[in-house]
């Protein structure tokens, strides 16, 4: 145990030193960043994907299901995908602090929960969309999360009568090309890339990482990832603790 703790200590010290030397850090994160905020990884085996339901979640969270079974989509979405009370954890806050210090140029996330924005991060690229934004399918009117949830009934309708849809990328839907391009640009310009809380199994993570040509690649994840092989530092520990400690020690 003592040796493990010493090892983690040395890794955090190294990460802190590299943060001190870096000016254009990019963070690329996934579901593991939000689990410490109490949001389950819905792709993990004990997550909601494993639950028995009339329809498999992959089908419910698809574009065609949204159109054909809007009521069931929203029942599932509101119950299992929205966590309006969830608060940012130490990882979100540390990344927002790095941006304030002018050291971090972007947070690229596979999460839809909006916790980076809640933590105060300004440059957030949510590759799979965000629950914070919603639009009327008919007139295009914008609704924030609170306004959307305040609409009566299971399916939220706009004043014009149109159905409101979350700006979340559903199965069968394409990712936002402009967002993808911007993510690639930020990664290409980064001097350090920190990958955290993701096994990199979800599209388009692996492809995006190929744009990185900076000095230091760091992976913080509880289990092994395909990026470990190329990484300068691999830390298998809780991401909130690692990032907050490293940012506190950096200068
Ligand atoms: Zn409308």
Short mmCIF file of N, CA and C in Angstrom, two decimals, residues 29-157:
data_model
loop_
_atom_site.label_atom_id
_atom_site.label_comp_id
_atom_site.label_asym_id
_atom_site.label_seq_id
_atom_site.Cartn_x
_atom_site.Cartn_y
_atom_site.Cartn_z
N UNK A 29 -12.27 14.35 -22.12
CA UNK A 29 -12.84 13.54 -21.05
C UNK A 29 -14.09 12.78 -21.44
N UNK A 30 -14.39 11.80 -20.60
CA UNK A 30 -15.58 10.98 -20.80
C UNK A 30 -16.34 10.74 -19.51
N UNK A 31 -17.15 9.70 -19.54
CA UNK A 31 -18.10 9.43 -18.46
C UNK A 31 -17.46 9.37 -17.07
N UNK A 32 -16.20 8.87 -17.00
CA UNK A 32 -15.52 8.75 -15.72
C UNK A 32 -15.34 10.08 -15.00
N UNK A 33 -15.39 11.18 -15.74
CA UNK A 33 -15.25 12.50 -15.12
C UNK A 33 -16.50 12.82 -14.29
N UNK A 34 -17.64 12.30 -14.70
CA UNK A 34 -18.90 12.65 -14.04
C UNK A 34 -19.35 11.64 -12.99
N UNK A 35 -18.72 10.47 -12.95
CA UNK A 35 -19.17 9.48 -11.97
C UNK A 35 -18.98 10.00 -10.55
N UNK A 36 -17.94 10.83 -10.33
CA UNK A 36 -17.72 11.38 -8.99
C UNK A 36 -18.78 12.44 -8.63
N UNK A 37 -19.59 12.84 -9.61
CA UNK A 37 -20.73 13.72 -9.35
C UNK A 37 -22.02 12.92 -9.21
N UNK A 38 -21.89 11.61 -9.17
CA UNK A 38 -23.06 10.75 -8.98
C UNK A 38 -23.82 10.44 -10.25
N UNK A 39 -23.22 10.71 -11.41
CA UNK A 39 -23.87 10.40 -12.68
C UNK A 39 -23.28 9.09 -13.19
N UNK A 40 -24.12 8.05 -13.27
CA UNK A 40 -23.58 6.74 -13.68
C UNK A 40 -23.14 6.74 -15.13
N UNK A 41 -22.12 5.97 -15.42
CA UNK A 41 -21.68 5.77 -16.80
C UNK A 41 -22.68 4.85 -17.47
N UNK A 42 -23.47 5.40 -18.38
CA UNK A 42 -24.55 4.56 -18.91
C UNK A 42 -24.05 3.54 -19.92
N UNK A 43 -22.75 3.52 -20.19
CA UNK A 43 -22.21 2.47 -21.04
C UNK A 43 -21.56 1.35 -20.25
N UNK A 44 -21.37 1.56 -18.94
CA UNK A 44 -20.72 0.53 -18.14
C UNK A 44 -21.70 -0.60 -17.83
N UNK A 45 -21.17 -1.75 -17.47
CA UNK A 45 -22.01 -2.95 -17.35
C UNK A 45 -23.04 -2.81 -16.22
N UNK A 46 -22.71 -2.05 -15.18
CA UNK A 46 -23.68 -1.90 -14.09
C UNK A 46 -24.56 -0.66 -14.31
N UNK A 47 -24.37 -0.01 -15.43
CA UNK A 47 -25.15 1.19 -15.73
C UNK A 47 -26.50 0.85 -16.30
N UNK A 48 -27.19 1.86 -16.78
CA UNK A 48 -28.57 1.63 -17.19
C UNK A 48 -28.67 0.82 -18.48
N UNK A 49 -27.57 0.67 -19.21
CA UNK A 49 -27.62 -0.15 -20.41
C UNK A 49 -27.90 -1.61 -20.07
N UNK A 50 -27.57 -2.00 -18.85
CA UNK A 50 -27.73 -3.40 -18.48
C UNK A 50 -29.13 -3.67 -17.94
N UNK A 51 -29.90 -2.62 -17.75
CA UNK A 51 -31.21 -2.81 -17.14
C UNK A 51 -32.20 -3.46 -18.10
N UNK A 52 -33.13 -4.17 -17.51
CA UNK A 52 -34.16 -4.81 -18.32
C UNK A 52 -35.28 -3.81 -18.57
N UNK A 53 -35.55 -3.55 -19.83
CA UNK A 53 -36.63 -2.65 -20.19
C UNK A 53 -37.34 -3.20 -21.41
N UNK A 54 -38.47 -2.63 -21.70
CA UNK A 54 -39.21 -3.08 -22.85
C UNK A 54 -38.41 -2.82 -24.13
N UNK A 55 -37.76 -1.69 -24.19
CA UNK A 55 -36.87 -1.39 -25.31
C UNK A 55 -35.45 -1.25 -24.78
N UNK A 56 -34.47 -1.70 -25.54
CA UNK A 56 -33.09 -1.48 -25.10
C UNK A 56 -32.77 0.03 -25.16
N UNK A 57 -31.98 0.52 -24.20
CA UNK A 57 -31.68 1.95 -24.16
C UNK A 57 -31.11 2.49 -25.47
N UNK A 58 -30.28 1.69 -26.16
CA UNK A 58 -29.72 2.16 -27.43
C UNK A 58 -30.83 2.51 -28.42
N UNK A 59 -31.93 1.77 -28.33
CA UNK A 59 -33.05 2.04 -29.24
C UNK A 59 -33.83 3.29 -28.78
N UNK A 60 -34.00 3.39 -27.45
CA UNK A 60 -34.75 4.53 -26.93
C UNK A 60 -34.04 5.84 -27.26
N UNK A 61 -32.71 5.83 -27.12
CA UNK A 61 -31.94 7.05 -27.34
C UNK A 61 -31.52 7.16 -28.81
N UNK A 62 -32.48 6.91 -29.70
CA UNK A 62 -32.19 7.02 -31.13
C UNK A 62 -33.15 8.01 -31.77
N UNK A 63 -32.73 8.52 -32.92
CA UNK A 63 -33.52 9.54 -33.61
C UNK A 63 -34.89 8.99 -34.03
N UNK A 64 -34.91 7.80 -34.58
CA UNK A 64 -36.20 7.26 -35.05
C UNK A 64 -37.15 7.00 -33.88
N UNK A 65 -36.60 6.55 -32.73
CA UNK A 65 -37.45 6.30 -31.57
C UNK A 65 -37.99 7.62 -31.02
N UNK A 66 -37.14 8.65 -31.03
CA UNK A 66 -37.60 9.97 -30.59
C UNK A 66 -38.81 10.42 -31.41
N UNK A 67 -38.77 10.18 -32.71
CA UNK A 67 -39.87 10.59 -33.59
C UNK A 67 -41.11 9.71 -33.41
N UNK A 68 -40.90 8.39 -33.25
CA UNK A 68 -42.04 7.47 -33.25
C UNK A 68 -42.62 7.24 -31.84
N UNK A 69 -41.79 7.33 -30.81
CA UNK A 69 -42.24 7.09 -29.43
C UNK A 69 -41.79 8.23 -28.52
N UNK A 70 -42.19 9.44 -28.86
CA UNK A 70 -41.67 10.62 -28.16
C UNK A 70 -41.94 10.56 -26.66
N UNK A 71 -43.13 10.07 -26.29
CA UNK A 71 -43.51 9.98 -24.88
C UNK A 71 -42.55 9.05 -24.11
N UNK A 72 -42.30 7.86 -24.67
CA UNK A 72 -41.40 6.91 -24.00
C UNK A 72 -39.96 7.41 -23.99
N UNK A 73 -39.58 8.09 -25.07
CA UNK A 73 -38.24 8.69 -25.09
C UNK A 73 -38.08 9.63 -23.91
N UNK A 74 -39.06 10.53 -23.72
CA UNK A 74 -38.94 11.53 -22.67
C UNK A 74 -39.06 10.94 -21.26
N UNK A 75 -39.86 9.88 -21.12
CA UNK A 75 -39.92 9.21 -19.81
C UNK A 75 -38.52 8.73 -19.42
N UNK A 76 -37.87 8.06 -20.36
CA UNK A 76 -36.54 7.52 -20.11
C UNK A 76 -35.52 8.65 -19.93
N UNK A 77 -35.58 9.62 -20.82
CA UNK A 77 -34.62 10.72 -20.81
C UNK A 77 -34.66 11.49 -19.49
N UNK A 78 -35.88 11.83 -19.06
CA UNK A 78 -36.01 12.61 -17.83
C UNK A 78 -35.61 11.80 -16.59
N UNK A 79 -35.94 10.50 -16.64
CA UNK A 79 -35.69 9.67 -15.47
C UNK A 79 -34.23 9.24 -15.37
N UNK A 80 -33.60 8.90 -16.49
CA UNK A 80 -32.28 8.27 -16.44
C UNK A 80 -31.14 9.05 -17.07
N UNK A 81 -31.43 10.11 -17.79
CA UNK A 81 -30.33 10.84 -18.44
C UNK A 81 -30.17 12.26 -17.94
N UNK A 82 -31.17 12.77 -17.25
CA UNK A 82 -31.09 14.13 -16.72
C UNK A 82 -30.78 14.09 -15.24
N UNK A 83 -29.79 14.86 -14.83
CA UNK A 83 -29.43 14.97 -13.42
C UNK A 83 -29.32 16.46 -13.09
N UNK A 84 -30.46 17.16 -13.07
CA UNK A 84 -30.41 18.62 -12.91
C UNK A 84 -29.81 19.06 -11.58
N UNK A 85 -29.81 18.16 -10.58
CA UNK A 85 -29.26 18.54 -9.27
C UNK A 85 -27.77 18.22 -9.14
N UNK A 86 -27.20 17.52 -10.12
CA UNK A 86 -25.78 17.12 -10.01
C UNK A 86 -24.88 18.35 -10.00
N UNK A 87 -23.84 18.29 -9.18
CA UNK A 87 -22.92 19.42 -9.06
C UNK A 87 -21.55 19.02 -9.60
N UNK A 88 -20.80 20.01 -10.11
CA UNK A 88 -19.44 19.72 -10.58
C UNK A 88 -18.59 19.16 -9.44
N UNK A 89 -17.68 18.26 -9.77
CA UNK A 89 -16.78 17.71 -8.75
C UNK A 89 -15.39 18.32 -8.89
N UNK A 90 -14.45 17.80 -8.10
CA UNK A 90 -13.10 18.37 -8.05
C UNK A 90 -12.42 18.41 -9.42
N UNK A 91 -12.71 17.44 -10.28
CA UNK A 91 -12.10 17.41 -11.61
C UNK A 91 -12.60 18.58 -12.46
N UNK A 92 -13.93 18.78 -12.49
CA UNK A 92 -14.50 19.90 -13.25
C UNK A 92 -13.93 21.23 -12.75
N UNK A 93 -13.87 21.38 -11.43
CA UNK A 93 -13.43 22.66 -10.85
C UNK A 93 -11.96 22.92 -11.15
N UNK A 94 -11.13 21.86 -11.09
CA UNK A 94 -9.69 22.03 -11.38
C UNK A 94 -9.48 22.46 -12.83
N UNK A 95 -10.25 21.90 -13.74
CA UNK A 95 -10.11 22.26 -15.15
C UNK A 95 -10.57 23.69 -15.41
N UNK A 96 -11.64 24.11 -14.74
CA UNK A 96 -12.10 25.50 -14.87
C UNK A 96 -11.04 26.45 -14.34
N UNK A 97 -10.39 26.06 -13.25
CA UNK A 97 -9.32 26.89 -12.67
C UNK A 97 -8.14 27.01 -13.64
N UNK A 98 -7.76 25.91 -14.28
CA UNK A 98 -6.67 25.95 -15.26
C UNK A 98 -6.99 26.90 -16.41
N UNK A 99 -8.24 26.93 -16.82
CA UNK A 99 -8.63 27.83 -17.90
C UNK A 99 -8.53 29.29 -17.44
N UNK A 100 -8.97 29.56 -16.22
CA UNK A 100 -8.87 30.92 -15.66
C UNK A 100 -7.42 31.38 -15.59
N UNK A 101 -6.51 30.44 -15.33
CA UNK A 101 -5.09 30.77 -15.25
C UNK A 101 -4.47 30.94 -16.64
N UNK A 102 -5.26 30.72 -17.69
CA UNK A 102 -4.76 30.87 -19.05
C UNK A 102 -3.92 29.70 -19.53
N UNK A 103 -4.01 28.58 -18.84
CA UNK A 103 -3.17 27.43 -19.20
C UNK A 103 -3.91 26.40 -20.04
N UNK A 104 -5.23 26.44 -19.98
CA UNK A 104 -6.01 25.41 -20.67
C UNK A 104 -6.81 26.06 -21.79
N UNK A 105 -6.70 25.51 -23.00
CA UNK A 105 -7.38 26.14 -24.13
C UNK A 105 -8.73 25.52 -24.45
N UNK A 106 -8.98 24.29 -24.04
CA UNK A 106 -10.29 23.70 -24.32
C UNK A 106 -10.54 22.44 -23.50
N UNK A 107 -11.81 22.25 -23.17
CA UNK A 107 -12.27 20.98 -22.62
C UNK A 107 -13.12 20.33 -23.70
N UNK A 108 -12.72 19.16 -24.14
CA UNK A 108 -13.51 18.40 -25.11
C UNK A 108 -14.13 17.24 -24.33
N UNK A 109 -15.44 17.13 -24.39
CA UNK A 109 -16.08 16.10 -23.56
C UNK A 109 -17.06 15.26 -24.35
N UNK A 110 -17.14 14.00 -23.95
CA UNK A 110 -18.14 13.07 -24.51
C UNK A 110 -19.40 13.09 -23.65
N UNK A 111 -19.37 13.84 -22.56
CA UNK A 111 -20.51 13.87 -21.64
C UNK A 111 -21.53 14.93 -22.08
N UNK A 112 -22.78 14.67 -21.75
CA UNK A 112 -23.86 15.58 -22.15
C UNK A 112 -24.40 16.35 -20.95
N UNK A 113 -23.81 16.14 -19.76
CA UNK A 113 -24.43 16.64 -18.52
C UNK A 113 -24.23 18.12 -18.23
N UNK A 114 -23.36 18.78 -18.96
CA UNK A 114 -23.17 20.22 -18.76
C UNK A 114 -22.41 20.60 -17.50
N UNK A 115 -21.75 19.65 -16.85
CA UNK A 115 -21.08 19.96 -15.57
C UNK A 115 -19.83 20.82 -15.75
N UNK A 116 -19.15 20.73 -16.88
CA UNK A 116 -17.99 21.62 -17.10
C UNK A 116 -18.46 23.07 -17.17
N UNK A 117 -19.58 23.28 -17.87
CA UNK A 117 -20.13 24.63 -17.95
C UNK A 117 -20.55 25.11 -16.56
N UNK A 118 -21.18 24.24 -15.79
CA UNK A 118 -21.60 24.60 -14.43
C UNK A 118 -20.40 24.95 -13.55
N UNK A 119 -19.26 24.31 -13.82
CA UNK A 119 -18.05 24.56 -13.02
C UNK A 119 -17.39 25.88 -13.40
N UNK A 120 -17.84 26.47 -14.52
CA UNK A 120 -17.29 27.76 -14.93
C UNK A 120 -16.39 27.71 -16.15
N UNK A 121 -16.20 26.53 -16.73
CA UNK A 121 -15.40 26.44 -17.95
C UNK A 121 -16.11 27.17 -19.08
N UNK A 122 -15.34 27.94 -19.86
CA UNK A 122 -15.93 28.72 -20.96
C UNK A 122 -15.82 27.98 -22.28
N UNK A 123 -14.64 27.44 -22.54
CA UNK A 123 -14.45 26.77 -23.83
C UNK A 123 -14.66 25.27 -23.65
N UNK A 124 -15.91 24.86 -23.86
CA UNK A 124 -16.28 23.46 -23.72
C UNK A 124 -16.81 22.98 -25.07
N UNK A 125 -16.28 21.88 -25.55
CA UNK A 125 -16.75 21.31 -26.81
C UNK A 125 -17.43 19.97 -26.50
N UNK A 126 -18.75 20.00 -26.34
CA UNK A 126 -19.48 18.76 -26.01
C UNK A 126 -19.79 17.98 -27.28
N UNK A 127 -18.95 16.99 -27.57
CA UNK A 127 -19.04 16.28 -28.86
C UNK A 127 -20.39 15.60 -29.07
N UNK A 128 -21.01 15.15 -27.97
CA UNK A 128 -22.29 14.46 -28.09
C UNK A 128 -23.47 15.34 -27.69
N UNK A 129 -23.23 16.66 -27.68
CA UNK A 129 -24.31 17.58 -27.36
C UNK A 129 -24.41 17.85 -25.87
N UNK A 130 -25.45 18.58 -25.48
CA UNK A 130 -25.60 18.94 -24.07
C UNK A 130 -27.07 19.03 -23.68
N UNK A 131 -27.34 18.57 -22.46
CA UNK A 131 -28.71 18.64 -21.95
C UNK A 131 -29.11 20.07 -21.61
N UNK A 132 -28.12 20.98 -21.59
CA UNK A 132 -28.41 22.37 -21.19
C UNK A 132 -29.18 23.12 -22.26
N UNK A 133 -29.08 22.66 -23.51
CA UNK A 133 -29.73 23.37 -24.61
C UNK A 133 -30.82 22.50 -25.22
N UNK A 134 -31.92 23.13 -25.58
CA UNK A 134 -33.07 22.44 -26.18
C UNK A 134 -33.70 23.38 -27.20
N UNK A 135 -34.22 22.81 -28.27
CA UNK A 135 -34.83 23.65 -29.31
C UNK A 135 -36.18 23.09 -29.76
N UNK A 136 -37.09 24.02 -30.05
CA UNK A 136 -38.36 23.62 -30.64
C UNK A 136 -38.12 23.11 -32.04
N UNK A 137 -38.68 21.94 -32.33
CA UNK A 137 -38.49 21.32 -33.64
C UNK A 137 -39.19 22.08 -34.75
N UNK A 138 -40.20 22.88 -34.36
CA UNK A 138 -40.98 23.57 -35.39
C UNK A 138 -40.46 24.98 -35.65
N UNK A 139 -40.31 25.80 -34.59
CA UNK A 139 -39.94 27.20 -34.81
C UNK A 139 -38.50 27.50 -34.42
N UNK A 140 -37.83 26.53 -33.79
CA UNK A 140 -36.42 26.75 -33.46
C UNK A 140 -36.18 27.51 -32.17
N UNK A 141 -37.24 27.83 -31.43
CA UNK A 141 -37.07 28.59 -30.19
C UNK A 141 -36.20 27.82 -29.19
N UNK A 142 -35.30 28.56 -28.53
CA UNK A 142 -34.36 27.96 -27.57
C UNK A 142 -34.99 27.84 -26.18
N UNK A 143 -34.72 26.73 -25.52
CA UNK A 143 -35.12 26.53 -24.12
C UNK A 143 -33.92 26.02 -23.33
N UNK A 144 -33.63 26.67 -22.20
CA UNK A 144 -32.60 26.09 -21.34
C UNK A 144 -33.21 24.92 -20.58
N UNK A 145 -32.38 24.21 -19.81
CA UNK A 145 -32.86 22.98 -19.16
C UNK A 145 -34.03 23.25 -18.23
N UNK A 146 -33.91 24.33 -17.43
CA UNK A 146 -34.97 24.61 -16.46
C UNK A 146 -36.29 24.94 -17.15
N UNK A 147 -36.21 25.74 -18.22
CA UNK A 147 -37.43 26.11 -18.96
C UNK A 147 -38.05 24.89 -19.64
N UNK A 148 -37.19 24.01 -20.14
CA UNK A 148 -37.70 22.80 -20.79
C UNK A 148 -38.43 21.92 -19.77
N UNK A 149 -37.81 21.77 -18.59
CA UNK A 149 -38.42 20.92 -17.56
C UNK A 149 -39.69 21.54 -16.99
N UNK A 150 -39.84 22.85 -17.11
CA UNK A 150 -41.02 23.53 -16.57
C UNK A 150 -42.24 23.39 -17.48
N UNK A 151 -42.03 22.91 -18.71
CA UNK A 151 -43.18 22.72 -19.61
C UNK A 151 -44.05 21.59 -19.05
N UNK A 152 -45.37 21.74 -19.13
CA UNK A 152 -46.25 20.70 -18.57
C UNK A 152 -46.21 19.41 -19.40
N UNK A 153 -46.49 18.30 -18.74
CA UNK A 153 -46.56 17.02 -19.44
C UNK A 153 -45.22 16.35 -19.59
N UNK A 154 -45.26 15.10 -20.06
CA UNK A 154 -44.02 14.34 -20.23
C UNK A 154 -43.22 14.88 -21.41
N UNK A 155 -43.92 15.11 -22.53
CA UNK A 155 -43.25 15.65 -23.73
C UNK A 155 -43.35 17.17 -23.69
N UNK A 156 -42.25 17.88 -23.63
CA UNK A 156 -42.29 19.35 -23.58
C UNK A 156 -42.65 19.94 -24.95
N UNK A 157 -43.64 20.81 -24.93
CA UNK A 157 -44.04 21.48 -26.16
C UNK A 157 -43.74 22.97 -26.07
#
